[in-house]
mmCIF file of C-alpha atoms in Angstrom:
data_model
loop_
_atom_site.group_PDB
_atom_site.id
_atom_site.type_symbol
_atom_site.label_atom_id
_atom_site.label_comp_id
_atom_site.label_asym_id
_atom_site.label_seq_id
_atom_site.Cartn_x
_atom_site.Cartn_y
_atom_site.Cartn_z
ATOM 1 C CA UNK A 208 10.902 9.942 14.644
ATOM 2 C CA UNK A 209 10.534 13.432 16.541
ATOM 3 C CA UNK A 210 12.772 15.829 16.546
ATOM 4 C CA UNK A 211 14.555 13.495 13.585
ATOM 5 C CA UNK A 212 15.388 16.576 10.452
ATOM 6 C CA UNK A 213 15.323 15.679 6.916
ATOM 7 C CA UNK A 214 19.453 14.973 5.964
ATOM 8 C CA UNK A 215 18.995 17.543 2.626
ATOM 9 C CA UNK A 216 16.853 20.310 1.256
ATOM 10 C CA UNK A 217 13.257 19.446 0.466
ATOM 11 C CA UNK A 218 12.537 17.874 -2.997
ATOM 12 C CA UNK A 219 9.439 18.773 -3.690
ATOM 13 C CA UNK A 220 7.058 18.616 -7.369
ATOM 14 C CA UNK A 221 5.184 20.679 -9.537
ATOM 15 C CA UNK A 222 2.400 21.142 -6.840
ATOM 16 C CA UNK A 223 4.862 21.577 -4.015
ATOM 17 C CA UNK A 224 4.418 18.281 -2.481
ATOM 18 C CA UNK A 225 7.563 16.941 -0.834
ATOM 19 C CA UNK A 226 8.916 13.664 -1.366
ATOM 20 C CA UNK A 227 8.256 11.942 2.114
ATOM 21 C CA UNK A 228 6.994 7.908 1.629
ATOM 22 C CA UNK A 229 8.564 4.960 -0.621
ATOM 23 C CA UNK A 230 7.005 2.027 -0.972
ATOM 24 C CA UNK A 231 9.268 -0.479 -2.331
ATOM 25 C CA UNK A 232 7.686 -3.860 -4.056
ATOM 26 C CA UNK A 233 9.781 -6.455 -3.700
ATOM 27 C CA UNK A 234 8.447 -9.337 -5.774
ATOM 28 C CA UNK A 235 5.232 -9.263 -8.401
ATOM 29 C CA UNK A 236 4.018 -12.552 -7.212
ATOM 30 C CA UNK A 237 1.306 -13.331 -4.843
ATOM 31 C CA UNK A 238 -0.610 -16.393 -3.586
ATOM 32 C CA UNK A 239 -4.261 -14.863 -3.827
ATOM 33 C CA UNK A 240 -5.911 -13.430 -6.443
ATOM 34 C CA UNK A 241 -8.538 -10.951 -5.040
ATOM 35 C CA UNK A 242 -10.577 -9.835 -8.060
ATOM 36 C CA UNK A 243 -9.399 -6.086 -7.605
ATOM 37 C CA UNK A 244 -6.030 -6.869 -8.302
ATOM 38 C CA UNK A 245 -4.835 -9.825 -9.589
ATOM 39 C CA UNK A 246 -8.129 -12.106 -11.488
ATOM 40 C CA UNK A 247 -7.423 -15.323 -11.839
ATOM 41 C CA UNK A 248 -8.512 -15.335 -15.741
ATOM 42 C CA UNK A 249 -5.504 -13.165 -16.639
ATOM 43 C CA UNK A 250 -3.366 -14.227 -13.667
ATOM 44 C CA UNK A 251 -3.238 -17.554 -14.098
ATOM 45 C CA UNK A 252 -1.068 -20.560 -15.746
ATOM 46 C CA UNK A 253 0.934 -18.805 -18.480
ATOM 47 C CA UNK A 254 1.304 -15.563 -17.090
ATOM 48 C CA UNK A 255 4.488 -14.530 -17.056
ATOM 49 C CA UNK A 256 5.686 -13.214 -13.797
ATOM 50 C CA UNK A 257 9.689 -11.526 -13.544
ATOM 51 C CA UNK A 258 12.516 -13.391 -13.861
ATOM 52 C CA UNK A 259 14.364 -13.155 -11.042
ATOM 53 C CA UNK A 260 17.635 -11.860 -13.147
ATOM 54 C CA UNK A 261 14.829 -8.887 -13.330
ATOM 55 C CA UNK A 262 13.817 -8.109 -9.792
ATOM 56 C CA UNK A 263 16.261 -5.608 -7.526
ATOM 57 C CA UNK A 264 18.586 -7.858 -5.112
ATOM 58 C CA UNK A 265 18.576 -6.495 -1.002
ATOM 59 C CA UNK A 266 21.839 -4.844 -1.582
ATOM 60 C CA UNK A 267 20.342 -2.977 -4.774
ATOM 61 C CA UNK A 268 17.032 -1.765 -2.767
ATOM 62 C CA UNK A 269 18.911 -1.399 0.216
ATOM 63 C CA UNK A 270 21.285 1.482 -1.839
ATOM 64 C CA UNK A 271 18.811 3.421 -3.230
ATOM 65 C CA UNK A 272 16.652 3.272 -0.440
ATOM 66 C CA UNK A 273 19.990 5.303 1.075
ATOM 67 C CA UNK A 274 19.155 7.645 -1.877
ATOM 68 C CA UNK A 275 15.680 8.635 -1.006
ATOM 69 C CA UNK A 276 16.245 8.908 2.437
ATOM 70 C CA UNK A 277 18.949 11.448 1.201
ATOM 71 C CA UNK A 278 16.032 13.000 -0.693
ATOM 72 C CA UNK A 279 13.667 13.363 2.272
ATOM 73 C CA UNK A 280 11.915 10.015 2.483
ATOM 74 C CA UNK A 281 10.966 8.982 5.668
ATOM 75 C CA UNK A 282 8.855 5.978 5.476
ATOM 76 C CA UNK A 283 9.284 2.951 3.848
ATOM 77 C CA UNK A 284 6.754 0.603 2.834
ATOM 78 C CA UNK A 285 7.500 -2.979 2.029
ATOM 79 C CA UNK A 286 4.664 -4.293 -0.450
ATOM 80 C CA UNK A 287 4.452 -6.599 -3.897
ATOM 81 C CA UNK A 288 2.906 -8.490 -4.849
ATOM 82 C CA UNK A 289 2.924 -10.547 -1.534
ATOM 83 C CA UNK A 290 5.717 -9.208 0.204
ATOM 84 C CA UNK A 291 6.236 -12.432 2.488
ATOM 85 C CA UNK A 292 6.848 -14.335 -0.822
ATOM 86 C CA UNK A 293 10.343 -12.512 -0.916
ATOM 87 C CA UNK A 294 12.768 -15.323 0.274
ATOM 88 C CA UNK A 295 14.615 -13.963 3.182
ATOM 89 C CA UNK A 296 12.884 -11.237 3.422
ATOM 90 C CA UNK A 297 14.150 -10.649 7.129
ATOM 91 C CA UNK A 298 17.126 -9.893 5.667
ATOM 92 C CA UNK A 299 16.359 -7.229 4.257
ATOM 93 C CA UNK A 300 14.614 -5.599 6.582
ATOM 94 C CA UNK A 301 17.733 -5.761 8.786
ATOM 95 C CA UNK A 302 19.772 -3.911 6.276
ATOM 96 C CA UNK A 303 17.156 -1.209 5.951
ATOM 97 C CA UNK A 304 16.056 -0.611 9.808
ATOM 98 C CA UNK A 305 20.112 0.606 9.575
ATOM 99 C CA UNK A 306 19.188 3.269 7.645
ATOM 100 C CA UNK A 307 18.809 6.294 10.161
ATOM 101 C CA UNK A 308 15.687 8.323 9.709
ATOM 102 C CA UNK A 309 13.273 5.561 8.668
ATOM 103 C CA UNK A 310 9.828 4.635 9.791
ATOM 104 C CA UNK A 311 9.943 1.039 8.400
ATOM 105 C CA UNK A 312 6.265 -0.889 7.900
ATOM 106 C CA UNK A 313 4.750 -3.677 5.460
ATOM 107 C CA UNK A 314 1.631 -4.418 3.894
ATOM 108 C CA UNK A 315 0.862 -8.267 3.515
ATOM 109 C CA UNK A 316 -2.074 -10.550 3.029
ATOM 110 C CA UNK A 317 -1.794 -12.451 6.204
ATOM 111 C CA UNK A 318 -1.049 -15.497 4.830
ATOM 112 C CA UNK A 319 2.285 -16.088 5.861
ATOM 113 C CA UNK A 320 2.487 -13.737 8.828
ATOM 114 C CA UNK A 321 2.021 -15.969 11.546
ATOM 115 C CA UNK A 322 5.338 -17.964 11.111
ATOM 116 C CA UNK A 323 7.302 -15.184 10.051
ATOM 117 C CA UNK A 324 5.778 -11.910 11.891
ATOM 118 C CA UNK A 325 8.653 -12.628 15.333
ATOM 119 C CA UNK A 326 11.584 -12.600 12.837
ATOM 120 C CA UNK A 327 10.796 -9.623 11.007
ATOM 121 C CA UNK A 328 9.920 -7.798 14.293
ATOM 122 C CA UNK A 329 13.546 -9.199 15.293
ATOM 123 C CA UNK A 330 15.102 -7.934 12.316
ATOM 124 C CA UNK A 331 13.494 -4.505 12.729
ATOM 125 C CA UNK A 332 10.265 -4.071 11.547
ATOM 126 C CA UNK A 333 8.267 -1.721 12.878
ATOM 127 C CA UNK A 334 4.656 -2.291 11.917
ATOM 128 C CA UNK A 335 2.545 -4.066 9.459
ATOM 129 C CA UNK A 336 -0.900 -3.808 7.346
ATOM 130 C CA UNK A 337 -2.611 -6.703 6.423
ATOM 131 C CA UNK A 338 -5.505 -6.679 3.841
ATOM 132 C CA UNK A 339 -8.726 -8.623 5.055
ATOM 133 C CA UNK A 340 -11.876 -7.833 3.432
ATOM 134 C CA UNK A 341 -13.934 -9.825 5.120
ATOM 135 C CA UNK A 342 -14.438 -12.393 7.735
ATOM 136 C CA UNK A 343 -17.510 -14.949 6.509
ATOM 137 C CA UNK A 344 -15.683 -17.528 4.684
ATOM 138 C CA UNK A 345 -17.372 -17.753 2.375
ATOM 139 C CA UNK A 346 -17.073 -13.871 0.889
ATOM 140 C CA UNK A 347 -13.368 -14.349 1.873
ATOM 141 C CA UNK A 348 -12.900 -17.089 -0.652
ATOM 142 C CA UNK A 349 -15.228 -15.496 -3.109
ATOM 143 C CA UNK A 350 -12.807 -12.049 -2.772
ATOM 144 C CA UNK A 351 -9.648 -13.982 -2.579
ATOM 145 C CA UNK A 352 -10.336 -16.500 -4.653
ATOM 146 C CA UNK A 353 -7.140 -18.570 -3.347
ATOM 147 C CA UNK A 354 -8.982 -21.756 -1.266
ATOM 148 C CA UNK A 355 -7.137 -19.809 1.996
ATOM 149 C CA UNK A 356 -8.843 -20.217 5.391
ATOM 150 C CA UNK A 357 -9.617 -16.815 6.897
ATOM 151 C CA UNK A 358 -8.665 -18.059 9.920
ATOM 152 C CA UNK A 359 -4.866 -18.276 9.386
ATOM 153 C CA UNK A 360 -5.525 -14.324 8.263
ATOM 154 C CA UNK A 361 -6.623 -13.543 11.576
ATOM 155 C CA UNK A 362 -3.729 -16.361 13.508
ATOM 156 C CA UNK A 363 -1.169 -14.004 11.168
ATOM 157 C CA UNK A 364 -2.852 -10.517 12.878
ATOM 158 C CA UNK A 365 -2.124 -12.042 16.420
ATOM 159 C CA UNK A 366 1.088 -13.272 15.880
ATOM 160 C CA UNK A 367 2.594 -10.060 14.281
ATOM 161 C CA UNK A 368 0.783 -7.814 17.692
ATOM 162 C CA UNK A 369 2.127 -10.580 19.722
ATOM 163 C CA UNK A 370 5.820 -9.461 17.986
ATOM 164 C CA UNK A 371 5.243 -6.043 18.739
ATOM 165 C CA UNK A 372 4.337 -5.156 15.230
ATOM 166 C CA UNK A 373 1.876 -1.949 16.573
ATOM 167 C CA UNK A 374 -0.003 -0.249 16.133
ATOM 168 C CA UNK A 375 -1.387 -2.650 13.512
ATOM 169 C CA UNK A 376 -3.480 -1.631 10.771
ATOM 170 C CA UNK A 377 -6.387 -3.556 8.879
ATOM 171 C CA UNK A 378 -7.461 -2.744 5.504
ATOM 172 C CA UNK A 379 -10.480 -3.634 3.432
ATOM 173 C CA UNK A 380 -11.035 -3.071 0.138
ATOM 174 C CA UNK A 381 -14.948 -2.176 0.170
ATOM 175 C CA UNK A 382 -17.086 -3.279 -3.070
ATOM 176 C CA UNK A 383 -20.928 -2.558 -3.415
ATOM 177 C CA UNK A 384 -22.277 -6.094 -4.274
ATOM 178 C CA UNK A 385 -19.237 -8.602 -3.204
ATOM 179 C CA UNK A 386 -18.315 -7.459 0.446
ATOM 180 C CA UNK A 387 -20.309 -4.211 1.565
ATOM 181 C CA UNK A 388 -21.965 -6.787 4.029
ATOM 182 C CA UNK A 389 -18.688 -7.347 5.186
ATOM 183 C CA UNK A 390 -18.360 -3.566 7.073
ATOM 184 C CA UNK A 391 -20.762 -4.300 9.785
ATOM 185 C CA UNK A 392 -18.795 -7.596 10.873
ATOM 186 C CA UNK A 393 -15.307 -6.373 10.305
ATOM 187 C CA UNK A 394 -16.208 -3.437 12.270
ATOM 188 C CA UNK A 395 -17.768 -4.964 15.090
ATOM 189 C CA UNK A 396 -14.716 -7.777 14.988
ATOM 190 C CA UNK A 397 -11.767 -4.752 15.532
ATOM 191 C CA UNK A 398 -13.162 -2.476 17.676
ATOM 192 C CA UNK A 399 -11.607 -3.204 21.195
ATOM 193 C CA UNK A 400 -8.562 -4.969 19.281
ATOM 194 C CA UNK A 401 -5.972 -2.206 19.648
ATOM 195 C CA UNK A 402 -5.882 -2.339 15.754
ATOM 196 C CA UNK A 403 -6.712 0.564 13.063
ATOM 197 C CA UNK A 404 -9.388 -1.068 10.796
ATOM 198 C CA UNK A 405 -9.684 0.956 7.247
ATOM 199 C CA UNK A 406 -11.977 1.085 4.582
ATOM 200 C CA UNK A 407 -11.267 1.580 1.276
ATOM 201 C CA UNK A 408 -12.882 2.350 -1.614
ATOM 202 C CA UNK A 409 -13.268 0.381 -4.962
ATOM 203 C CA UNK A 410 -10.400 1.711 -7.002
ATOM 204 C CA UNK A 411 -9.420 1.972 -10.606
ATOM 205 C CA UNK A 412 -5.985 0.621 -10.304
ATOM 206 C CA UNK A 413 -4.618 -1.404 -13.558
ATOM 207 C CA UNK A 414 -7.325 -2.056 -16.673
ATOM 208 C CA UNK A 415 -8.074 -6.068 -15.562
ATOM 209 C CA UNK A 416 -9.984 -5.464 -12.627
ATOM 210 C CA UNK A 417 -13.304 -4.439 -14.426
ATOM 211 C CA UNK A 418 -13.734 -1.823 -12.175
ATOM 212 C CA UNK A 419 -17.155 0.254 -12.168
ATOM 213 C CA UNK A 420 -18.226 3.463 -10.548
ATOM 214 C CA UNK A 421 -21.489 2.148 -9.198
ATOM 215 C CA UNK A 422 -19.326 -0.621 -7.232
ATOM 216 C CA UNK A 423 -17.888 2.011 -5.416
ATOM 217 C CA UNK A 424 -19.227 2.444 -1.987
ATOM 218 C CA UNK A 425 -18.554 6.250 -0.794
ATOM 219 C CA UNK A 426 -16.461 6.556 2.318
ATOM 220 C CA UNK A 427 -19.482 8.467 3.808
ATOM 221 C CA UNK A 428 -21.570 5.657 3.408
ATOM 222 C CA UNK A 429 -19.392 3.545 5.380
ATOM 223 C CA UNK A 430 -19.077 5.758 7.891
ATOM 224 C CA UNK A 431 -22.368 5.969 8.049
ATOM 225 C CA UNK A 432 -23.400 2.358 8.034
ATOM 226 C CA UNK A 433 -20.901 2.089 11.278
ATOM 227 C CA UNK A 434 -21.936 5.175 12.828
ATOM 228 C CA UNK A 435 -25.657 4.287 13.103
ATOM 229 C CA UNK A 436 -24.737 0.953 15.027
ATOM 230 C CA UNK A 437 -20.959 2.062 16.755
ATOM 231 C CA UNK A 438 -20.966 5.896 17.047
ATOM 232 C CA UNK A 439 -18.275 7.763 15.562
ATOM 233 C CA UNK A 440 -16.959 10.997 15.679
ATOM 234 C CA UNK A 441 -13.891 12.383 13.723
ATOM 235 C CA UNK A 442 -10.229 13.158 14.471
ATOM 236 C CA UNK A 443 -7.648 15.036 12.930
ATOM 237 C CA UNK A 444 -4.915 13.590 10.590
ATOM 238 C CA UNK A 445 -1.385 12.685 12.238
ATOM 239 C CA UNK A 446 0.309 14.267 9.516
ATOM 240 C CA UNK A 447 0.224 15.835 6.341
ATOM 241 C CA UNK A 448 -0.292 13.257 3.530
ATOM 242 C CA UNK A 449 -2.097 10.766 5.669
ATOM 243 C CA UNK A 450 -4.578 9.001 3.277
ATOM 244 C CA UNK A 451 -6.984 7.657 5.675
ATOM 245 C CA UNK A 452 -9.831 9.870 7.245
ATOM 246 C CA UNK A 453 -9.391 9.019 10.741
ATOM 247 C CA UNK A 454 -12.494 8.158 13.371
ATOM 248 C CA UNK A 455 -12.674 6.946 16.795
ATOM 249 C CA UNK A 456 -15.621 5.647 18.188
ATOM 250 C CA UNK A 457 -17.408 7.545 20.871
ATOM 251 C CA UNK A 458 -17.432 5.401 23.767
ATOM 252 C CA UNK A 459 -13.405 5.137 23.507
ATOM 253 C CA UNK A 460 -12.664 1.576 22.132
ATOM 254 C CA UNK A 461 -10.551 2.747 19.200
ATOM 255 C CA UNK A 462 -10.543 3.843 16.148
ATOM 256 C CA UNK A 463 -10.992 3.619 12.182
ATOM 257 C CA UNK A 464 -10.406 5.147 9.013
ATOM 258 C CA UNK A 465 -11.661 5.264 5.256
ATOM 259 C CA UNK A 466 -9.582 5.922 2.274
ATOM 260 C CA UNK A 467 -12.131 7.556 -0.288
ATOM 261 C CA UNK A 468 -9.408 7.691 -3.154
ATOM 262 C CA UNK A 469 -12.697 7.902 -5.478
ATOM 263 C CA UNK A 470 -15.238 10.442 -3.460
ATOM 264 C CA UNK A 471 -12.662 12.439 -1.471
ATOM 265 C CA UNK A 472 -9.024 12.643 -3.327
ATOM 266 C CA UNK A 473 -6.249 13.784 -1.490
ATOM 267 C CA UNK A 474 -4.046 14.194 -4.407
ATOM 268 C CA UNK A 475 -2.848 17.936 -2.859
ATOM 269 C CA UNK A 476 -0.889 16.529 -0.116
ATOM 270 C CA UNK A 477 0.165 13.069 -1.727
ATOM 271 C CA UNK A 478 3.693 12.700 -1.170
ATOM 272 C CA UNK A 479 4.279 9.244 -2.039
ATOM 273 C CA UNK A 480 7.058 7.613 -4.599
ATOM 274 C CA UNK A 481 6.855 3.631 -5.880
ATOM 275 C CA UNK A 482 9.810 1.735 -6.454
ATOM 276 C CA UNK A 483 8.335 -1.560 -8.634
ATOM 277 C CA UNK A 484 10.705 -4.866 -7.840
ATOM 278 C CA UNK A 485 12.025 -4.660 -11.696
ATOM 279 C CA UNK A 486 13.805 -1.027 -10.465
ATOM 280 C CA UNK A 487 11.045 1.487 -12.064
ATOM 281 C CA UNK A 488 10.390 4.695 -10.221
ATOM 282 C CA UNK A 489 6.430 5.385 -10.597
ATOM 283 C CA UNK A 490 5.420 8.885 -9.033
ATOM 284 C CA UNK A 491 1.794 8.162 -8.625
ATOM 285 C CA UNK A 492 -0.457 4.627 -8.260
ATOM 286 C CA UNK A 493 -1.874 5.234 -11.401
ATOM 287 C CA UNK A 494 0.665 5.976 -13.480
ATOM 288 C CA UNK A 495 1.386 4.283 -16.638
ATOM 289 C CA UNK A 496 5.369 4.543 -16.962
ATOM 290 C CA UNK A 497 8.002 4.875 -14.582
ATOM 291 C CA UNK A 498 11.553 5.932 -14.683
ATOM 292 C CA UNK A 499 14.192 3.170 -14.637
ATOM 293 C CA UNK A 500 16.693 3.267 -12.037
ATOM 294 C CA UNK A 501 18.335 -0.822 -12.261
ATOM 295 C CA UNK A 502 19.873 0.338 -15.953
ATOM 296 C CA UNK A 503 21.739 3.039 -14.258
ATOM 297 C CA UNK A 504 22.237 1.147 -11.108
ATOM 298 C CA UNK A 505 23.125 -1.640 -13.260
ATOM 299 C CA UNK A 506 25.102 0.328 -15.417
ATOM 300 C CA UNK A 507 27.845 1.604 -12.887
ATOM 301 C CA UNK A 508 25.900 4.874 -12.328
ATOM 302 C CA UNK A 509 27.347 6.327 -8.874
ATOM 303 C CA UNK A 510 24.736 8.065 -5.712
ATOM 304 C CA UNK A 511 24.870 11.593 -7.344
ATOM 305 C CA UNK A 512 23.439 10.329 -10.524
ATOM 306 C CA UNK A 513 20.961 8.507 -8.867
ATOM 307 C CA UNK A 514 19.751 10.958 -6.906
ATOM 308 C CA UNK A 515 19.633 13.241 -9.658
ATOM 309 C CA UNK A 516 17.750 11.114 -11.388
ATOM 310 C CA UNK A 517 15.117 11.165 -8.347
ATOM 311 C CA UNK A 518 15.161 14.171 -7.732
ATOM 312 C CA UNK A 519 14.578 15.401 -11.945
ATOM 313 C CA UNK A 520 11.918 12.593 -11.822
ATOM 314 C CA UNK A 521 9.829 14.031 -8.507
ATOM 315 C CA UNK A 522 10.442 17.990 -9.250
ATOM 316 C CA UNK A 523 8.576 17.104 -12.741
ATOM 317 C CA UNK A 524 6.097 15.237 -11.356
ATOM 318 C CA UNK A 525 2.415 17.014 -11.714
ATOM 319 C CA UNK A 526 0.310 13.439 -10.823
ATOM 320 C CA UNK A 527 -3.161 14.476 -9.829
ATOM 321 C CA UNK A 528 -5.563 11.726 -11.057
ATOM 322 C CA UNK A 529 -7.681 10.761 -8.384
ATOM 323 C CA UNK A 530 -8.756 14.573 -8.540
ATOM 324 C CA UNK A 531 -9.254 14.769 -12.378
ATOM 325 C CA UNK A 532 -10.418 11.390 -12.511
ATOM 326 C CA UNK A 533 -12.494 11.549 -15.584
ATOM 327 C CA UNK A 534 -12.787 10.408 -19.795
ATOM 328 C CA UNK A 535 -9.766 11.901 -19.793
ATOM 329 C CA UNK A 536 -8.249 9.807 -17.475
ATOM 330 C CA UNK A 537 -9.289 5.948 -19.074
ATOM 331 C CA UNK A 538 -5.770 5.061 -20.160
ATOM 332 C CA UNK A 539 -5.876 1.295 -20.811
ATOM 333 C CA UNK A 540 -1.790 1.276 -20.078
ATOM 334 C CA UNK A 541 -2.152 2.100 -16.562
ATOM 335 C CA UNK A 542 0.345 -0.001 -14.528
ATOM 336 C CA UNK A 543 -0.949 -2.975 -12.383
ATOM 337 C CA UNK A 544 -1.442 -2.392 -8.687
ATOM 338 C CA UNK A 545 0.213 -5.882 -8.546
ATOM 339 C CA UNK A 546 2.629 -4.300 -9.657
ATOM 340 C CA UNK A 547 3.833 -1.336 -7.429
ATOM 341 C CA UNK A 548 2.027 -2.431 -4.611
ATOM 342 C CA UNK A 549 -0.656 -0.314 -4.148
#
């Protein structure tokens, strides 16, 4: 993407932060149901997932996707849900590794990435993140809670680098009590790999994952806890808006990174938009409404209205939670990370 320049003026919001990243949920289903996002107890039987009458078609993401390119985005993020749930979802990623100007990556689970990490590489994907929080399986089960082996996580991992899908990412999801064991092993486990392992903390995403402060295990801590046994030392960001505090290890085998939404927020340089797979716009992961673009879409609405709409919706945006977080903050409506995809 060097020496690529944005196709229009910069949008940018209330705080000056430009509109740079989408990340574009394509379905609200999943298979697991880690306890920080999806519990079981309200996630189960009966719940009533989107109709598929509901959820954007390829042709419908791949248009405005056009749009916010046009806007200034420059990386897209495929997420849910379970992204690999998404029948086809090759396809798609075809039609949107068209679009000039895009850095083009997914987040996943693992599950299903070992058969189907070659033809998404083939249609155009450029890299993926996949979520493992730990490696006994034991604690994997007990964070998953979806009877998955962890063992077709890690086949997944080795098929997508196998594709080509690098430099791959790993993320864990760190929680003081359940899997802070889990650092140590995960750590140990990566480094050497070629892959970016990365912490992050607890977060309150969404009112049903009970979340609590003292579960929260500070990004120093981790660093910390890995430093003592694999030294560390830090490195500077790749770009402005990265979230993850970057680390290699001393002796030269790599690196990791934490995301300390909680302890450290990096609200100030956020430049991130969230397209949900029912069509809403949400300006921040914590938000609590979004603005609906399938009724226009839908409606016969042509490109300039939609990117008016995108661009009215970003220039008013003034989303700074992680840095207020607070009393003030607790609204029960907040949207589901399920949801938007994290």
């Amino acid at each position: 993407m060097s020496g690529r320049t944005p196709a229009g003026p910069v949008v940018t919001d209330t705080h000056g932060r430009p509109l740079r990243d989408l990340r574009i949920s394509v379905t609200d289903r999943c298979n697991f149901r880690c306890r920080y996002c999806m519990p079981r107890e309200l996630f189960g039987p009966g719940f009533e997932f989107l109709p598929s009458s509901e959820i954007l078609s390829f042709e419908e993401i791949t248009r405005l996707t056009r749009i916010f390119v046009a806007e200034g985005v420059r990386k897209i993020r495929l997420t849910g849900g379970e992204p690999l749930l998404r029948r086809e979802l090759p396809t798609l990623v075809a039609m949107l590794a068209a679009i000039p100007n895009v850095d083009l990556t997914l987040t996943t689970n693992g599950s299903l990435l070992e058969q189907q990490a070659a033809p998404l590489a083939a249609a155009g994907l450029r890299r993926v993140t996949v979520s493992l929080d730990a490696l006994d399986e034991d604690l994997f089960q007990a964070m998953t809670d979806a009877g998955f082996p962890v063992a077709k996580v890690l086949a997944g991992i080795d098929a997508a680098a196998a594709a080509g899908l690098r430099p791959l990412k790993v993320n864990a999801v760190v929680r003081r009590g359940m899997n802070d064991a889990a650092i140590l092993p995960l750590a140990r486990y990566f480094k050497g790999s070629g892959h970016v392992l990365r912490f992050i903390e607890y977060m309150d995403v969404g009112h049903t994952n009970g979340w609590c402060l003292d579960e929260v295990v500070p990004a120093a801590e981790i660093i910390e806890r890995i430093d003592a046994e694999l030294p560390l030392e830090p490195l500077e960001p790749n770009y402005r808006g990265e979230v993850a505090a970057r680390y290699r290890y001393r002796d030269g085998s790599g690196e990791i990174g934490v995301i300390a939404s909680v302890t450290r927020p990096f609200c100030d340089d956020c430049t991130r938009a969230r397209l949900s797979a029912d069509g809403k716009l949400y300006t921040c992961l914590f938000a609590s409404i979004g603005t609906d673009l399938r009724q226009p879409l839908r409606g016969g609405a042509d490109d300039a209205l939609l990117s008016r709409i995108v661009r009215r919706t970003w220039n008013a945006r003034e989303d700074r939670y992680s840095a207020i977080r607070s009393s003030q903050t607790a609204d029960p409506s907040r949207i589901e990370m399920s949801y938007i995809g994290g």
